[in-house]
Short mmCIF file of C-alpha atoms in Angstrom, two decimals:
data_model
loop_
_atom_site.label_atom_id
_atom_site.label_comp_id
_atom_site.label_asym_id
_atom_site.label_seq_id
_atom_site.Cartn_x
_atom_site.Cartn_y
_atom_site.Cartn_z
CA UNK A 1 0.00 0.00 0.00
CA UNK A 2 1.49 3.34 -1.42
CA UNK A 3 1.59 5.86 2.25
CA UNK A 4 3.75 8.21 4.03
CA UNK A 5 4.17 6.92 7.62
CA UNK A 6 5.76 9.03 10.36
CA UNK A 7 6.47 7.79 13.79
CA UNK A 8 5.54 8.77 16.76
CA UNK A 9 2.33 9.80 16.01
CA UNK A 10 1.71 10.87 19.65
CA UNK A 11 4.32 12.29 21.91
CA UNK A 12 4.76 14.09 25.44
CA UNK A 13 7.99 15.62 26.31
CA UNK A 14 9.77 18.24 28.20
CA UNK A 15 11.72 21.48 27.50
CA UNK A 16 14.87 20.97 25.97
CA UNK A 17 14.88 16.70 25.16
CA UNK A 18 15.89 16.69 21.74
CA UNK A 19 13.36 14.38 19.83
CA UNK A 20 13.37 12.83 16.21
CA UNK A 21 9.70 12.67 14.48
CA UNK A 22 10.96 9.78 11.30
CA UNK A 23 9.12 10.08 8.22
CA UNK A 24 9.28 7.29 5.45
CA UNK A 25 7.70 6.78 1.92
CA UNK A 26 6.78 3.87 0.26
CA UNK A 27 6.20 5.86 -3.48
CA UNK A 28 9.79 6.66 -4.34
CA UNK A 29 8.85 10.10 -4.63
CA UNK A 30 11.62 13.20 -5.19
CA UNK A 31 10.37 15.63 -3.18
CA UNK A 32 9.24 15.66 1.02
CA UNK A 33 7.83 18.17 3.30
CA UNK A 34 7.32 19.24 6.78
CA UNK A 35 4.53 20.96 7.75
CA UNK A 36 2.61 22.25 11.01
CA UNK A 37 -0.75 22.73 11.56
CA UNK A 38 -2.24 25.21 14.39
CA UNK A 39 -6.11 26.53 15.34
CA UNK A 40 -6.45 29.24 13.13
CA UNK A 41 -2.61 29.79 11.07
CA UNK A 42 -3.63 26.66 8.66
CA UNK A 43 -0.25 24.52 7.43
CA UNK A 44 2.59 26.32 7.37
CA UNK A 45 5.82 24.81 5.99
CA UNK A 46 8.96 24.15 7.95
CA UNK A 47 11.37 22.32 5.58
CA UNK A 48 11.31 20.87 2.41
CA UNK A 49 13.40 18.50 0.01
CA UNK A 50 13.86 18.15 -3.63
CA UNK A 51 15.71 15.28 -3.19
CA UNK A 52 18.38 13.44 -1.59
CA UNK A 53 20.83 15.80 0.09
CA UNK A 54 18.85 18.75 -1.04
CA UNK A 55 16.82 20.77 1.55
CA UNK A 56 15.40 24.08 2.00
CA UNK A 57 13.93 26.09 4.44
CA UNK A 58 10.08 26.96 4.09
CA UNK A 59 7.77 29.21 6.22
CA UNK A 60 8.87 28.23 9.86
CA UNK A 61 11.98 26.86 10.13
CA UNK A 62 13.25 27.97 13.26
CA UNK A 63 14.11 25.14 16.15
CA UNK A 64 13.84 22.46 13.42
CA UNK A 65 16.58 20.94 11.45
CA UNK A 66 16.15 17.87 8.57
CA UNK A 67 18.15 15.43 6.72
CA UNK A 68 17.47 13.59 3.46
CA UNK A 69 20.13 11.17 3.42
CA UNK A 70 17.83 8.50 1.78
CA UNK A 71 15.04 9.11 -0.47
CA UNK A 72 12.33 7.56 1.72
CA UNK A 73 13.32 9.52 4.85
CA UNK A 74 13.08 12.81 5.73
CA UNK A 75 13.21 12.92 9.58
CA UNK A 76 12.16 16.25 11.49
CA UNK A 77 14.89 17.27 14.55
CA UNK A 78 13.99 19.58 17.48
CA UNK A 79 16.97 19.75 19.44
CA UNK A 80 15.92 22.04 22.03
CA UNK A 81 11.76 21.57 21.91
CA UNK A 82 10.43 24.31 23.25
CA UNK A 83 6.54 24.81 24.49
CA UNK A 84 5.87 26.99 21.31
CA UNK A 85 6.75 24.12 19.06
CA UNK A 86 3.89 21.75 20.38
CA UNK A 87 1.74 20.99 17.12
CA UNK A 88 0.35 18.44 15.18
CA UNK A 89 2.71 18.03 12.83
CA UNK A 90 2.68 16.65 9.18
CA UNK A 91 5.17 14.88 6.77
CA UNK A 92 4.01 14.71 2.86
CA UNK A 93 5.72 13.62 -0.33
CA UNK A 94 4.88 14.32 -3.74
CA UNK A 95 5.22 12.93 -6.71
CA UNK A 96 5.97 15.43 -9.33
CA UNK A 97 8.56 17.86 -9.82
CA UNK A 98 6.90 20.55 -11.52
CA UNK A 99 3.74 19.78 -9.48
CA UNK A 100 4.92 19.68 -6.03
CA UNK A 101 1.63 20.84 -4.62
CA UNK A 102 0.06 17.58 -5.43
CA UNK A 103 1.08 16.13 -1.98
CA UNK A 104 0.60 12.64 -0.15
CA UNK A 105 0.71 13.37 3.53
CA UNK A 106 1.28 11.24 6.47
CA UNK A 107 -1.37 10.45 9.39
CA UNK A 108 0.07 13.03 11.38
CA UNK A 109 2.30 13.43 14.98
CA UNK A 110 0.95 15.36 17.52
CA UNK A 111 4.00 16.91 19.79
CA UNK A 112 2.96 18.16 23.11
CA UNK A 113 5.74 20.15 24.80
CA UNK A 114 5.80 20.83 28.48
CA UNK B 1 4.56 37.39 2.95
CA UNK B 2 2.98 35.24 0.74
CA UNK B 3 -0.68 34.26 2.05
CA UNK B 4 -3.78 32.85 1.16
CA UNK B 5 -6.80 33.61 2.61
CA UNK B 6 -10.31 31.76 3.19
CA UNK B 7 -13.12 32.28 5.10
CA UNK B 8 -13.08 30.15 7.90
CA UNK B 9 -16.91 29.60 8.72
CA UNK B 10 -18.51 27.00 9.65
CA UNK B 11 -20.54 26.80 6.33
CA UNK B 12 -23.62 25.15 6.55
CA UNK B 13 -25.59 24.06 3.61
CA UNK B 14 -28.71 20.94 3.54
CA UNK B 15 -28.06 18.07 1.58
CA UNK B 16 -28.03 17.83 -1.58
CA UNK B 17 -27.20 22.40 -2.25
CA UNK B 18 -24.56 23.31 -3.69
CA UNK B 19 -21.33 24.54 -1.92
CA UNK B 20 -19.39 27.48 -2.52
CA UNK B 21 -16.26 27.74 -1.08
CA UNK B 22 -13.95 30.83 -1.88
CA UNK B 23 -10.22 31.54 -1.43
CA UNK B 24 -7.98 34.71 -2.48
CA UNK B 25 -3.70 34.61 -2.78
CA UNK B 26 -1.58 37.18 -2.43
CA UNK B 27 1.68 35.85 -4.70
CA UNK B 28 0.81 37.14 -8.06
CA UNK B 29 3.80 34.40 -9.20
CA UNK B 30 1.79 30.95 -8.01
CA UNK B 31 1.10 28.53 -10.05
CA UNK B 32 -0.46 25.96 -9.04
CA UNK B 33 -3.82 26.28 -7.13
CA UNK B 34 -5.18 23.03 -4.73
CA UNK B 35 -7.97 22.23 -2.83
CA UNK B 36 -7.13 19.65 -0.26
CA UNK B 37 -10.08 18.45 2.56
CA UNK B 38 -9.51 17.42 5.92
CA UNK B 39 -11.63 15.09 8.18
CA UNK B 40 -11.42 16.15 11.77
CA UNK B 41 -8.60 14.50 13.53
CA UNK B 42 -7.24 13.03 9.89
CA UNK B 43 -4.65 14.28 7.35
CA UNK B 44 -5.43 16.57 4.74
CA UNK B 45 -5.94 14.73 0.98
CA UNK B 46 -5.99 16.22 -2.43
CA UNK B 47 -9.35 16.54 -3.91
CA UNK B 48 -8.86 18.80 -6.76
CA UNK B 49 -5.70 20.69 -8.45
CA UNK B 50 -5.93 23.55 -11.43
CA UNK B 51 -3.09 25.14 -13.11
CA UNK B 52 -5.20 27.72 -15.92
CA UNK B 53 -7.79 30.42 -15.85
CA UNK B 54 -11.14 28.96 -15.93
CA UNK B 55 -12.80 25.93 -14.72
CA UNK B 56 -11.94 22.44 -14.24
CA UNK B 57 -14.70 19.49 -13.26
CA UNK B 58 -14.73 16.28 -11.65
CA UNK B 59 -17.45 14.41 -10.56
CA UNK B 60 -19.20 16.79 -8.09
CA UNK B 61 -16.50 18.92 -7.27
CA UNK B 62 -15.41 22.12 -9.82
CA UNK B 63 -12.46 24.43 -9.04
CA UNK B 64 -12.53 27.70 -10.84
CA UNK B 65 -9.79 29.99 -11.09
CA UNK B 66 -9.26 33.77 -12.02
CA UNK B 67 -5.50 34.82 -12.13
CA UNK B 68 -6.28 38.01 -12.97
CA UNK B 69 -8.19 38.65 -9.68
CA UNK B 70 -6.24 36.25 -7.50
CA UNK B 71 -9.29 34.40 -6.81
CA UNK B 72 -9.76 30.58 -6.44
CA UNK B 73 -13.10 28.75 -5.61
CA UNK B 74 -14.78 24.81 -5.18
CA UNK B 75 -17.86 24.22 -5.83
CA UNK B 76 -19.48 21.06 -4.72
CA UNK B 77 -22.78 19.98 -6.05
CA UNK B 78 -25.25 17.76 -4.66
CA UNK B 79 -23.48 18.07 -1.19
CA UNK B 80 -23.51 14.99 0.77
CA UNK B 81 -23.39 14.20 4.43
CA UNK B 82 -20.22 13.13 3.92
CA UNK B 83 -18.54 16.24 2.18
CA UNK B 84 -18.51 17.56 6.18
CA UNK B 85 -14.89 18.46 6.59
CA UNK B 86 -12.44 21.30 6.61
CA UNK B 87 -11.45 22.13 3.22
CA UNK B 88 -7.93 23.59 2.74
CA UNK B 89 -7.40 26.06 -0.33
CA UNK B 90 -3.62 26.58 -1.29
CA UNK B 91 -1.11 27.97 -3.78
CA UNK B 92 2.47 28.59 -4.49
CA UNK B 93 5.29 26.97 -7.00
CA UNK B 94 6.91 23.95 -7.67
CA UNK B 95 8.75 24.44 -4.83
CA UNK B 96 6.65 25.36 -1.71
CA UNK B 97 2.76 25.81 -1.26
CA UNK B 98 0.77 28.45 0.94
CA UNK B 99 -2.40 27.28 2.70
CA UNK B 100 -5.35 28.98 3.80
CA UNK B 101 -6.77 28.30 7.38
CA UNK B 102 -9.30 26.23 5.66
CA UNK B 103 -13.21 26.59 5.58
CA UNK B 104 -15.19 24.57 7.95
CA UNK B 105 -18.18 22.92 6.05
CA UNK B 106 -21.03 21.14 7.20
CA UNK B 107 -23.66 19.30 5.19
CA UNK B 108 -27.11 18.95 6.96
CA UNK B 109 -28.97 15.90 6.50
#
C-alpha cells in the first residue's frame, strides 16, 4: 500500500529533550515536506526537500533541522523543543517535480511540549 | 509574505445544495492552485488541483480559477453528508505551497 508513515504519532515531552519525528515513503517520490498545523494559522511549511541531500527552508523553520540522506526519509529534529513548538505536525511527499503541490501526507504526529 | 486567505466559517448548507467555497492569494507568481479536505482528527488529501484560468470538473466537485483577480473557488454539487470536513485552499510553486486556514463545512442531513 502506497503511504507516508511518520512515527511517533503521539508524543509528550519536556523542554529541551531533543526528539526525532521519522518520516518514510513507500512511493519513491523526489520531493518531502514538513509541515505544522495550528487553530487558526492553517499549514505552514517548515522544511522541504527536492531530493536526496537537497533541503530548504520553508515558512517556519526555526528550532527544526532535517536530513534527506535517503530518499524515503526525511526525519524532522527539534533539538531544544520548546513549548511553542507543540503541534500536530505533518510529513508529505509528492510525486511530481513541476507539481509539487500535489502532496501525499502522512497520518500526522501530535507533539505536546511541556 | 505570501498568504492565502479563506473564510473560515462554519458553512452550513442541507443536503443535496450546492457549496461554494472561496479563497484569495496574495503571490501574483503561483502557479499551481489546490484544494485539499480534511476530516477532523485526519490528514489533509488532495481533492482537486488547477493550473489555468477557468474551470476544471470532476465528478461533483469544480475548481474555478481567475488569475487576474487572484481568486480561487470549489464548488461542490449535490453536497452529501459526507462532504462535512475542513477544506484547505492553497497555492504557491513547484517548490513550496501556501495554505489557507481552511473553511469549515457542514452538510445537513
Amino acid at each position: 500500500e502506497a503511504q507516508v508513515t511518520q512515527n511517533p504519532r503521539y508524543l509528550i515531552t519536556v523542554t529541551g529533550k531533543k526528539l526525532t519525528v521519522t518520516c518514510s515513503q513507500n512511493m519513491n517520490h523526489e520531493y518531502m515536506s514538513w509541515y505544522r498545523q495550528d487553530p487558526g494559522l492553517g499549514l505552514r511549511q517548515i522544511y522541504y526537500s527536492m531530493n536526496v541531500e537537497v533541503t530548504d527552508k520553508g515558512d517556519v523553520p526555526e528550532g527544526y533541522k532535517v536530513s534527506r540522506k535517503e530518499k524515503r526519509n526525511f526525519p524532522l529534529i527539534l533539538e531544544s523543543p520548546s513549548p511553542n513548538q507543540t503541534s500536530l505536525y505533518f510529513c508529505a511527499s509528492s510525486p511530481a517535480m513541476a507539481n509539487t503541490g500535489e502532496l501525499f501526507f502522512g497520518e500526522g504526529s501530535r507533539l505536546t511540549v511541556l | 509574505q505570501k498568504e492565502v486567505e479563506q473564510n473560515s466559517g462554519p458553512l452550513s448548507v442541507p443536503e443535496g445544495a450546492i457549496a461554494s467555497l472561496n479563497c484569495t492569494y496574495s503571490d501574483r507568481g503561483s502557479q499551481s492552485f489546490f484544494w485539499y479536505r480534511q476530516y477532523s482528527g485526519k490528514s489533509p488529501e488532495l481533492i482537486m488541483s488547477i493550473y489555468s484560468n477557468g474551470d476544471k470538473e470532476d465528478g461533483r466537485f469544480t475548481a474555478q480559477l481567475n488569475k487576474a483577480s487572484q481568486y480561487v473557488s470549489l464548488l461542490i454539487r449535490d453536497s452529501q453528508p459526507s462532504d462535512s470536513a475542513t477544506y484547505l485552499c492553497a497555492a504557491g510553486s513547484a517548490r513550496q505551497l501556501t495554505f489557507g486556514s481552511g473553511t469549515q463545512l457542514t452538510v445537513l442531513p
